[in-house]
Each structure stands twice: as structure tokens, then as C-alpha cells.
Amino acid sequence: MAIYHGKGRVKISGGILRKNRHKMRYELGREPTNTVFGKEKRKIIKGIGGNSKQFLLSAEFVNVTIPDEKKTKKVKITNVKENIADPHFAQRNVITKGAILETELGLARVTSRPGQDGQINAILIKK
């Protein structure tokens, strides 16, 4: 069964909403990507209008911005320390927006959405 992001069948008042058309292709959703720490893998999907979308399935590097120096460096990820989306994501090394990663420079918080953007950007956390 597909994931549907269209309007539901129940009104706010509790009444039943009668459909005037079928489900459309652009209203379909997808399973979450759950980007993990490991050798880099990507998945490219064709979108509407000839566009393409890159999913990052796994990654071993992160673009870390250092606020004091105002520079960005590509750094290797050593571990997923914490993930606010789900406590079990840290055990499984799943990277989402808001996750705290251990890198060679120190702790960094992820600011991008790896499953949507196709890359991992993070900002260095001061100790």
C-alpha cells in the first residue's frame, strides 16, 4: 500500500468528506530514507517536471561549519552521539536533522536534511 499525502476522508467537524476525484500521483509519499553512517551511497529518483531528487542512503563525511573561523571543512564522521528525532536512531547510527555527530573536529549538530538534500551539513558545537 502506498503512502498518501493527500486530503483525508474525515472533516474537522467529524463528518465524512465525499471524494470528487481519485488519488493523484503527485500526492504519493515515500518511506523515510534513514541515512546511516557508512560508505557513501546515493539514490536518484526522477521527479515531476523532469527534475531529479538525490537521497543520501549512507555517508562517511560531513561539511562542518566552524562559526569562530567562518569556514567550512569536509570532515570524517566517527560516530552518531545523539539524535533528538528518536533515541534508537543513535544506536542504529541514523542521521537526521538535529542529530549530534562525533567528528574529527569535535561535536557537530546536523542542519541539513540528508534524506532530502543529498548531503550532510553541520555546525560545530562549542564545548
mmCIF file of N, CA and C in Angstrom:
data_model
loop_
_atom_site.group_PDB
_atom_site.id
_atom_site.type_symbol
_atom_site.label_atom_id
_atom_site.label_comp_id
_atom_site.label_asym_id
_atom_site.label_seq_id
_atom_site.Cartn_x
_atom_site.Cartn_y
_atom_site.Cartn_z
ATOM 1 N N MET A 1 0.837 -1.182 0.000
ATOM 2 C CA MET A 1 0.000 0.000 0.000
ATOM 3 C C MET A 1 0.885 1.251 0.000
ATOM 4 N N ALA A 2 0.514 2.218 -0.787
ATOM 5 C CA ALA A 2 1.318 3.433 -0.936
ATOM 6 C C ALA A 2 1.084 4.396 0.218
ATOM 7 N N ILE A 3 2.069 5.271 0.437
ATOM 8 C CA ILE A 3 1.932 6.329 1.428
ATOM 9 C C ILE A 3 1.269 7.503 0.734
ATOM 10 N N TYR A 4 0.171 8.014 1.298
ATOM 11 C CA TYR A 4 -0.659 9.034 0.675
ATOM 12 C C TYR A 4 -0.565 10.325 1.464
ATOM 13 N N HIS A 5 -0.240 11.437 0.784
ATOM 14 C CA HIS A 5 -0.130 12.730 1.434
ATOM 15 C C HIS A 5 -1.243 13.675 1.022
ATOM 16 N N GLY A 6 -2.338 13.133 0.543
ATOM 17 C CA GLY A 6 -3.470 13.961 0.144
ATOM 18 C C GLY A 6 -4.411 14.202 1.304
ATOM 19 N N LYS A 7 -5.586 14.724 0.991
ATOM 20 C CA LYS A 7 -6.592 15.029 1.998
ATOM 21 C C LYS A 7 -7.252 13.746 2.507
ATOM 22 N N GLY A 8 -7.598 13.728 3.773
ATOM 23 C CA GLY A 8 -8.222 12.552 4.371
ATOM 24 C C GLY A 8 -9.703 12.461 4.079
ATOM 25 N N ARG A 9 -10.389 11.503 4.700
ATOM 26 C CA ARG A 9 -11.810 11.285 4.448
ATOM 27 C C ARG A 9 -12.704 11.933 5.487
ATOM 28 N N VAL A 10 -12.121 12.449 6.562
ATOM 29 C CA VAL A 10 -12.934 12.985 7.654
ATOM 30 C C VAL A 10 -12.745 14.489 7.748
ATOM 31 N N LYS A 11 -13.863 15.219 7.858
ATOM 32 C CA LYS A 11 -13.820 16.668 8.031
ATOM 33 C C LYS A 11 -13.405 17.010 9.460
ATOM 34 N N ILE A 12 -13.088 18.279 9.705
ATOM 35 C CA ILE A 12 -12.739 18.736 11.048
ATOM 36 C C ILE A 12 -13.926 18.545 11.994
ATOM 37 N N SER A 13 -15.131 18.732 11.452
ATOM 38 C CA SER A 13 -16.341 18.602 12.272
ATOM 39 C C SER A 13 -16.679 17.150 12.598
ATOM 40 N N GLY A 14 -16.040 16.198 11.907
ATOM 41 C CA GLY A 14 -16.308 14.781 12.150
ATOM 42 C C GLY A 14 -17.115 14.131 11.046
ATOM 43 N N GLY A 15 -17.648 14.928 10.134
ATOM 44 C CA GLY A 15 -18.417 14.384 9.020
ATOM 45 C C GLY A 15 -17.523 13.729 7.993
ATOM 46 N N ILE A 16 -18.142 12.936 7.097
ATOM 47 C CA ILE A 16 -17.386 12.244 6.060
ATOM 48 C C ILE A 16 -17.274 13.138 4.832
ATOM 49 N N LEU A 17 -16.070 13.244 4.288
ATOM 50 C CA LEU A 17 -15.801 14.055 3.112
ATOM 51 C C LEU A 17 -15.952 13.161 1.880
ATOM 52 N N ARG A 18 -16.825 13.546 0.972
ATOM 53 C CA ARG A 18 -17.039 12.779 -0.253
ATOM 54 C C ARG A 18 -16.019 13.196 -1.300
ATOM 55 N N LYS A 19 -15.329 12.215 -1.895
ATOM 56 C CA LYS A 19 -14.287 12.495 -2.874
ATOM 57 C C LYS A 19 -14.909 12.849 -4.223
ATOM 58 N N ASN A 20 -14.295 13.826 -4.918
ATOM 59 C CA ASN A 20 -14.745 14.167 -6.266
ATOM 60 C C ASN A 20 -13.732 13.729 -7.324
ATOM 61 N N ARG A 21 -12.655 13.085 -6.888
ATOM 62 C CA ARG A 21 -11.643 12.571 -7.819
ATOM 63 C C ARG A 21 -10.848 11.470 -7.126
ATOM 64 N N HIS A 22 -10.028 10.762 -7.915
ATOM 65 C CA HIS A 22 -9.178 9.710 -7.373
ATOM 66 C C HIS A 22 -7.871 10.294 -6.854
ATOM 67 N N LYS A 23 -7.064 9.461 -6.217
ATOM 68 C CA LYS A 23 -5.746 9.887 -5.740
ATOM 69 C C LYS A 23 -4.851 10.198 -6.937
ATOM 70 N N MET A 24 -4.048 11.232 -6.780
ATOM 71 C CA MET A 24 -3.143 11.651 -7.852
ATOM 72 C C MET A 24 -1.717 11.193 -7.554
ATOM 73 N N ARG A 25 -0.898 11.057 -8.601
ATOM 74 C CA ARG A 25 0.473 10.579 -8.444
ATOM 75 C C ARG A 25 1.313 11.548 -7.620
ATOM 76 N N TYR A 26 1.072 12.856 -7.780
ATOM 77 C CA TYR A 26 1.877 13.841 -7.055
ATOM 78 C C TYR A 26 1.538 13.890 -5.568
ATOM 79 N N GLU A 27 0.495 13.191 -5.132
ATOM 80 C CA GLU A 27 0.139 13.134 -3.720
ATOM 81 C C GLU A 27 0.754 11.931 -2.999
ATOM 82 N N LEU A 28 1.531 11.123 -3.734
ATOM 83 C CA LEU A 28 2.176 9.973 -3.113
ATOM 84 C C LEU A 28 3.363 10.413 -2.258
ATOM 85 N N GLY A 29 3.601 9.676 -1.202
ATOM 86 C CA GLY A 29 4.768 9.917 -0.366
ATOM 87 C C GLY A 29 5.740 8.761 -0.504
ATOM 88 N N ARG A 30 6.836 8.802 0.281
ATOM 89 C CA ARG A 30 7.826 7.723 0.250
ATOM 90 C C ARG A 30 8.197 7.324 1.660
ATOM 91 N N GLU A 31 8.780 6.151 1.770
ATOM 92 C CA GLU A 31 9.293 5.696 3.055
ATOM 93 C C GLU A 31 10.447 6.600 3.477
ATOM 94 N N PRO A 32 10.675 6.784 4.801
ATOM 95 C CA PRO A 32 11.816 7.593 5.226
ATOM 96 C C PRO A 32 13.141 6.955 4.804
ATOM 97 N N THR A 33 14.106 7.797 4.471
ATOM 98 C CA THR A 33 15.390 7.319 3.951
ATOM 99 C C THR A 33 16.251 6.688 5.031
ATOM 100 N N ASN A 34 16.259 7.284 6.236
ATOM 101 C CA ASN A 34 17.091 6.818 7.354
ATOM 102 C C ASN A 34 18.554 6.706 6.946
ATOM 103 N N THR A 35 19.168 7.858 6.667
ATOM 104 C CA THR A 35 20.572 7.927 6.292
ATOM 105 C C THR A 35 21.434 7.409 7.434
ATOM 106 N N VAL A 36 22.350 6.505 7.127
ATOM 107 C CA VAL A 36 23.197 5.906 8.152
ATOM 108 C C VAL A 36 24.655 6.270 7.928
ATOM 109 N N PHE A 37 25.463 6.044 8.958
ATOM 110 C CA PHE A 37 26.895 6.291 8.907
ATOM 111 C C PHE A 37 27.561 5.082 8.263
ATOM 112 N N GLY A 38 28.303 5.296 7.187
ATOM 113 C CA GLY A 38 28.970 4.211 6.472
ATOM 114 C C GLY A 38 29.489 4.700 5.139
ATOM 115 N N LYS A 39 29.886 3.773 4.269
ATOM 116 C CA LYS A 39 30.392 4.138 2.951
ATOM 117 C C LYS A 39 29.291 4.842 2.165
ATOM 118 N N GLU A 40 29.672 5.884 1.408
ATOM 119 C CA GLU A 40 28.678 6.741 0.758
ATOM 120 C C GLU A 40 27.890 6.017 -0.326
ATOM 121 N N LYS A 41 26.545 6.119 -0.222
ATOM 122 C CA LYS A 41 25.627 5.571 -1.221
ATOM 123 C C LYS A 41 24.530 6.597 -1.456
ATOM 124 N N ARG A 42 24.150 6.769 -2.715
ATOM 125 C CA ARG A 42 23.091 7.709 -3.083
ATOM 126 C C ARG A 42 22.045 7.001 -3.932
ATOM 127 N N LYS A 43 20.854 7.570 -3.941
ATOM 128 C CA LYS A 43 19.782 7.063 -4.784
ATOM 129 C C LYS A 43 19.157 8.261 -5.478
ATOM 130 N N ILE A 44 19.052 8.213 -6.797
ATOM 131 C CA ILE A 44 18.478 9.314 -7.561
ATOM 132 C C ILE A 44 17.117 8.887 -8.076
ATOM 133 N N ILE A 45 16.112 9.741 -7.838
ATOM 134 C CA ILE A 45 14.744 9.446 -8.261
ATOM 135 C C ILE A 45 14.263 10.560 -9.182
ATOM 136 N N LYS A 46 13.580 10.178 -10.252
ATOM 137 C CA LYS A 46 13.033 11.136 -11.196
ATOM 138 C C LYS A 46 11.778 11.768 -10.596
ATOM 139 N N GLY A 47 11.700 13.079 -10.636
ATOM 140 C CA GLY A 47 10.560 13.784 -10.076
ATOM 141 C C GLY A 47 9.652 14.334 -11.152
ATOM 142 N N ILE A 48 8.669 15.102 -10.728
ATOM 143 C CA ILE A 48 7.714 15.700 -11.655
ATOM 144 C C ILE A 48 8.380 16.860 -12.386
ATOM 145 N N GLY A 49 8.102 17.006 -13.666
ATOM 146 C CA GLY A 49 8.642 18.101 -14.456
ATOM 147 C C GLY A 49 10.065 17.868 -14.908
ATOM 148 N N GLY A 50 10.540 16.620 -14.909
ATOM 149 C CA GLY A 50 11.895 16.327 -15.352
ATOM 150 C C GLY A 50 12.952 16.583 -14.292
ATOM 151 N N ASN A 51 12.548 16.966 -13.091
ATOM 152 C CA ASN A 51 13.504 17.196 -12.010
ATOM 153 C C ASN A 51 13.975 15.867 -11.440
ATOM 154 N N SER A 52 15.091 15.920 -10.720
ATOM 155 C CA SER A 52 15.578 14.721 -10.052
ATOM 156 C C SER A 52 15.866 15.047 -8.596
ATOM 157 N N LYS A 53 15.755 14.040 -7.746
ATOM 158 C CA LYS A 53 15.961 14.210 -6.318
ATOM 159 C C LYS A 53 16.995 13.181 -5.871
ATOM 160 N N GLN A 54 17.966 13.641 -5.060
ATOM 161 C CA GLN A 54 19.002 12.741 -4.564
ATOM 162 C C GLN A 54 18.721 12.391 -3.114
ATOM 163 N N PHE A 55 18.712 11.103 -2.822
ATOM 164 C CA PHE A 55 18.593 10.636 -1.450
ATOM 165 C C PHE A 55 19.956 10.141 -1.016
ATOM 166 N N LEU A 56 20.374 10.514 0.170
ATOM 167 C CA LEU A 56 21.637 10.038 0.722
ATOM 168 C C LEU A 56 21.312 8.860 1.624
ATOM 169 N N LEU A 57 21.688 7.663 1.196
ATOM 170 C CA LEU A 57 21.394 6.462 1.969
ATOM 171 C C LEU A 57 22.425 6.234 3.071
ATOM 172 N N SER A 58 23.696 6.520 2.772
ATOM 173 C CA SER A 58 24.743 6.420 3.790
ATOM 174 C C SER A 58 25.866 7.387 3.435
ATOM 175 N N ALA A 59 26.581 7.855 4.462
ATOM 176 C CA ALA A 59 27.657 8.830 4.259
ATOM 177 C C ALA A 59 28.728 8.641 5.313
ATOM 178 N N GLU A 60 29.955 9.021 4.959
ATOM 179 C CA GLU A 60 31.047 8.957 5.925
ATOM 180 C C GLU A 60 31.696 10.317 6.152
ATOM 181 N N PHE A 61 31.290 11.340 5.372
ATOM 182 C CA PHE A 61 31.835 12.683 5.536
ATOM 183 C C PHE A 61 30.709 13.683 5.776
ATOM 184 N N VAL A 62 31.052 14.780 6.454
ATOM 185 C CA VAL A 62 30.098 15.842 6.756
ATOM 186 C C VAL A 62 30.774 17.186 6.503
ATOM 187 N N ASN A 63 30.011 18.162 6.000
ATOM 188 C CA ASN A 63 30.517 19.519 5.819
ATOM 189 C C ASN A 63 30.257 20.288 7.115
ATOM 190 N N VAL A 64 31.323 20.546 7.884
ATOM 191 C CA VAL A 64 31.184 21.192 9.202
ATOM 192 C C VAL A 64 31.568 22.659 9.085
ATOM 193 N N THR A 65 30.652 23.535 9.520
ATOM 194 C CA THR A 65 30.920 24.967 9.563
ATOM 195 C C THR A 65 31.439 25.319 10.947
ATOM 196 N N ILE A 66 32.574 26.034 10.976
ATOM 197 C CA ILE A 66 33.158 26.477 12.235
ATOM 198 C C ILE A 66 32.793 27.951 12.406
ATOM 199 N N PRO A 67 31.915 28.286 13.374
ATOM 200 C CA PRO A 67 31.418 29.657 13.485
ATOM 201 C C PRO A 67 32.499 30.692 13.809
ATOM 202 N N ASP A 68 33.489 30.328 14.635
ATOM 203 C CA ASP A 68 34.528 31.284 15.021
ATOM 204 C C ASP A 68 35.410 31.681 13.835
ATOM 205 N N GLU A 69 35.786 30.696 13.022
ATOM 206 C CA GLU A 69 36.653 30.958 11.872
ATOM 207 C C GLU A 69 35.863 31.359 10.626
ATOM 208 N N LYS A 70 34.538 31.129 10.632
ATOM 209 C CA LYS A 70 33.661 31.377 9.483
ATOM 210 C C LYS A 70 34.143 30.608 8.255
ATOM 211 N N LYS A 71 34.504 29.327 8.483
ATOM 212 C CA LYS A 71 34.953 28.452 7.410
ATOM 213 C C LYS A 71 34.224 27.114 7.498
ATOM 214 N N THR A 72 34.188 26.411 6.376
ATOM 215 C CA THR A 72 33.567 25.094 6.315
ATOM 216 C C THR A 72 34.602 24.078 5.873
ATOM 217 N N LYS A 73 34.627 22.936 6.569
ATOM 218 C CA LYS A 73 35.580 21.873 6.252
ATOM 219 C C LYS A 73 34.841 20.553 6.071
ATOM 220 N N LYS A 74 35.370 19.721 5.180
ATOM 221 C CA LYS A 74 34.836 18.367 4.986
ATOM 222 C C LYS A 74 35.565 17.450 5.952
ATOM 223 N N VAL A 75 34.805 16.854 6.884
ATOM 224 C CA VAL A 75 35.389 16.090 7.979
ATOM 225 C C VAL A 75 34.762 14.707 8.025
ATOM 226 N N LYS A 76 35.534 13.730 8.492
ATOM 227 C CA LYS A 76 35.047 12.353 8.615
ATOM 228 C C LYS A 76 34.198 12.202 9.880
ATOM 229 N N ILE A 77 33.096 11.462 9.747
ATOM 230 C CA ILE A 77 32.218 11.168 10.886
ATOM 231 C C ILE A 77 32.800 9.961 11.621
ATOM 232 N N THR A 78 32.856 10.043 12.953
ATOM 233 C CA THR A 78 33.331 8.896 13.724
ATOM 234 C C THR A 78 32.189 8.137 14.379
ATOM 235 N N ASN A 79 31.118 8.856 14.770
ATOM 236 C CA ASN A 79 30.018 8.192 15.464
ATOM 237 C C ASN A 79 28.811 9.127 15.515
ATOM 238 N N VAL A 80 27.610 8.542 15.681
ATOM 239 C CA VAL A 80 26.410 9.331 15.941
ATOM 240 C C VAL A 80 26.203 9.324 17.453
ATOM 241 N N LYS A 81 26.356 10.478 18.064
ATOM 242 C CA LYS A 81 26.314 10.593 19.527
ATOM 243 C C LYS A 81 24.880 10.599 20.052
ATOM 244 N N GLU A 82 24.013 11.420 19.416
ATOM 245 C CA GLU A 82 22.654 11.619 19.927
ATOM 246 C C GLU A 82 21.756 12.006 18.766
ATOM 247 N N ASN A 83 20.477 11.633 18.842
ATOM 248 C CA ASN A 83 19.513 12.022 17.821
ATOM 249 C C ASN A 83 18.196 12.346 18.509
ATOM 250 N N ILE A 84 17.748 13.602 18.368
ATOM 251 C CA ILE A 84 16.530 14.022 19.070
ATOM 252 C C ILE A 84 15.263 13.482 18.416
ATOM 253 N N ALA A 85 15.348 13.057 17.153
ATOM 254 C CA ALA A 85 14.173 12.524 16.463
ATOM 255 C C ALA A 85 13.704 11.218 17.099
ATOM 256 N N ASP A 86 14.655 10.370 17.498
ATOM 257 C CA ASP A 86 14.326 9.085 18.098
ATOM 258 C C ASP A 86 15.567 8.594 18.849
ATOM 259 N N PRO A 87 15.445 8.211 20.117
ATOM 260 C CA PRO A 87 16.612 7.739 20.862
ATOM 261 C C PRO A 87 17.267 6.499 20.251
ATOM 262 N N HIS A 88 16.481 5.671 19.575
ATOM 263 C CA HIS A 88 17.020 4.449 18.980
ATOM 264 C C HIS A 88 17.822 4.731 17.710
ATOM 265 N N PHE A 89 17.639 5.917 17.108
ATOM 266 C CA PHE A 89 18.407 6.276 15.917
ATOM 267 C C PHE A 89 19.891 6.371 16.226
ATOM 268 N N ALA A 90 20.257 6.810 17.422
ATOM 269 C CA ALA A 90 21.667 6.921 17.803
ATOM 270 C C ALA A 90 22.313 5.533 17.875
ATOM 271 N N GLN A 91 21.576 4.551 18.352
ATOM 272 C CA GLN A 91 22.093 3.179 18.426
ATOM 273 C C GLN A 91 22.290 2.595 17.029
ATOM 274 N N ARG A 92 21.400 2.956 16.113
ATOM 275 C CA ARG A 92 21.452 2.438 14.745
ATOM 276 C C ARG A 92 22.290 3.309 13.813
ATOM 277 N N ASN A 93 22.882 4.406 14.339
ATOM 278 C CA ASN A 93 23.687 5.359 13.566
ATOM 279 C C ASN A 93 22.899 6.006 12.434
ATOM 280 N N VAL A 94 21.621 6.323 12.674
ATOM 281 C CA VAL A 94 20.780 7.015 11.695
ATOM 282 C C VAL A 94 20.975 8.514 11.865
ATOM 283 N N ILE A 95 21.200 9.207 10.751
ATOM 284 C CA ILE A 95 21.461 10.649 10.774
ATOM 285 C C ILE A 95 20.258 11.391 10.216
ATOM 286 N N THR A 96 19.682 12.286 11.028
ATOM 287 C CA THR A 96 18.602 13.159 10.597
ATOM 288 C C THR A 96 18.940 14.584 11.004
ATOM 289 N N LYS A 97 18.076 15.537 10.633
ATOM 290 C CA LYS A 97 18.303 16.920 11.033
ATOM 291 C C LYS A 97 18.213 17.021 12.546
ATOM 292 N N GLY A 98 19.186 17.691 13.163
ATOM 293 C CA GLY A 98 19.224 17.845 14.620
ATOM 294 C C GLY A 98 20.081 16.803 15.314
ATOM 295 N N ALA A 99 20.563 15.806 14.588
ATOM 296 C CA ALA A 99 21.409 14.774 15.192
ATOM 297 C C ALA A 99 22.767 15.370 15.567
ATOM 298 N N ILE A 100 23.352 14.856 16.650
ATOM 299 C CA ILE A 100 24.671 15.301 17.079
ATOM 300 C C ILE A 100 25.677 14.224 16.702
ATOM 301 N N LEU A 101 26.688 14.624 15.906
ATOM 302 C CA LEU A 101 27.682 13.697 15.397
ATOM 303 C C LEU A 101 29.029 13.944 16.059
ATOM 304 N N GLU A 102 29.767 12.864 16.263
ATOM 305 C CA GLU A 102 31.163 12.982 16.681
ATOM 306 C C GLU A 102 31.999 13.018 15.415
ATOM 307 N N THR A 103 32.805 14.076 15.263
ATOM 308 C CA THR A 103 33.673 14.216 14.104
ATOM 309 C C THR A 103 35.117 14.380 14.570
ATOM 310 N N GLU A 104 36.027 14.512 13.614
ATOM 311 C CA GLU A 104 37.432 14.709 13.949
ATOM 312 C C GLU A 104 37.667 16.057 14.626
ATOM 313 N N LEU A 105 36.803 17.050 14.343
ATOM 314 C CA LEU A 105 36.924 18.374 14.954
ATOM 315 C C LEU A 105 36.242 18.463 16.316
ATOM 316 N N GLY A 106 35.297 17.591 16.580
ATOM 317 C CA GLY A 106 34.517 17.613 17.816
ATOM 318 C C GLY A 106 33.053 17.315 17.510
ATOM 319 N N LEU A 107 32.164 17.747 18.409
ATOM 320 C CA LEU A 107 30.739 17.503 18.219
ATOM 321 C C LEU A 107 30.151 18.506 17.238
ATOM 322 N N ALA A 108 29.254 18.019 16.380
ATOM 323 C CA ALA A 108 28.606 18.882 15.392
ATOM 324 C C ALA A 108 27.134 18.520 15.296
ATOM 325 N N ARG A 109 26.282 19.545 15.159
ATOM 326 C CA ARG A 109 24.834 19.337 15.019
ATOM 327 C C ARG A 109 24.457 19.460 13.542
ATOM 328 N N VAL A 110 23.688 18.493 13.042
ATOM 329 C CA VAL A 110 23.292 18.451 11.631
ATOM 330 C C VAL A 110 22.231 19.522 11.381
ATOM 331 N N THR A 111 22.437 20.334 10.332
ATOM 332 C CA THR A 111 21.495 21.402 9.992
ATOM 333 C C THR A 111 20.742 21.123 8.692
ATOM 334 N N SER A 112 21.183 20.149 7.903
ATOM 335 C CA SER A 112 20.505 19.818 6.653
ATOM 336 C C SER A 112 19.640 18.578 6.842
ATOM 337 N N ARG A 113 18.849 18.280 5.819
ATOM 338 C CA ARG A 113 18.021 17.062 5.835
ATOM 339 C C ARG A 113 18.637 16.089 4.835
ATOM 340 N N PRO A 114 19.468 15.143 5.333
ATOM 341 C CA PRO A 114 20.219 14.272 4.408
ATOM 342 C C PRO A 114 19.347 13.453 3.471
ATOM 343 N N GLY A 115 18.189 13.023 3.924
ATOM 344 C CA GLY A 115 17.317 12.227 3.071
ATOM 345 C C GLY A 115 16.655 13.048 1.982
ATOM 346 N N GLN A 116 16.630 14.372 2.123
ATOM 347 C CA GLN A 116 16.016 15.264 1.142
ATOM 348 C C GLN A 116 17.054 15.996 0.302
ATOM 349 N N ASP A 117 18.145 16.450 0.944
ATOM 350 C CA ASP A 117 19.129 17.304 0.277
ATOM 351 C C ASP A 117 20.213 16.518 -0.445
ATOM 352 N N GLY A 118 20.523 15.313 0.017
ATOM 353 C CA GLY A 118 21.581 14.528 -0.602
ATOM 354 C C GLY A 118 22.966 14.852 -0.077
ATOM 355 N N GLN A 119 23.059 15.610 1.015
ATOM 356 C CA GLN A 119 24.344 15.917 1.641
ATOM 357 C C GLN A 119 24.114 16.193 3.119
ATOM 358 N N ILE A 120 25.202 16.136 3.890
ATOM 359 C CA ILE A 120 25.099 16.402 5.331
ATOM 360 C C ILE A 120 25.893 17.659 5.642
ATOM 361 N N ASN A 121 25.198 18.676 6.137
ATOM 362 C CA ASN A 121 25.831 19.902 6.610
ATOM 363 C C ASN A 121 25.629 19.969 8.106
ATOM 364 N N ALA A 122 26.632 20.467 8.814
ATOM 365 C CA ALA A 122 26.542 20.548 10.273
ATOM 366 C C ALA A 122 27.276 21.794 10.757
ATOM 367 N N ILE A 123 27.000 22.180 12.002
ATOM 368 C CA ILE A 123 27.669 23.303 12.636
ATOM 369 C C ILE A 123 28.352 22.805 13.888
ATOM 370 N N LEU A 124 29.573 23.262 14.115
ATOM 371 C CA LEU A 124 30.364 22.816 15.255
ATOM 372 C C LEU A 124 29.762 23.356 16.547
ATOM 373 N N ILE A 125 29.673 22.493 17.561
ATOM 374 C CA ILE A 125 29.135 22.869 18.884
ATOM 375 C C ILE A 125 30.287 23.260 19.785
ATOM 376 N N LYS A 126 30.143 24.411 20.437
ATOM 377 C CA LYS A 126 31.180 24.840 21.380
ATOM 378 C C LYS A 126 31.070 24.009 22.641
ATOM 379 N N LYS A 127 32.218 23.710 23.241
ATOM 380 C CA LYS A 127 32.229 22.887 24.464
ATOM 381 C C LYS A 127 32.135 23.732 25.702
#
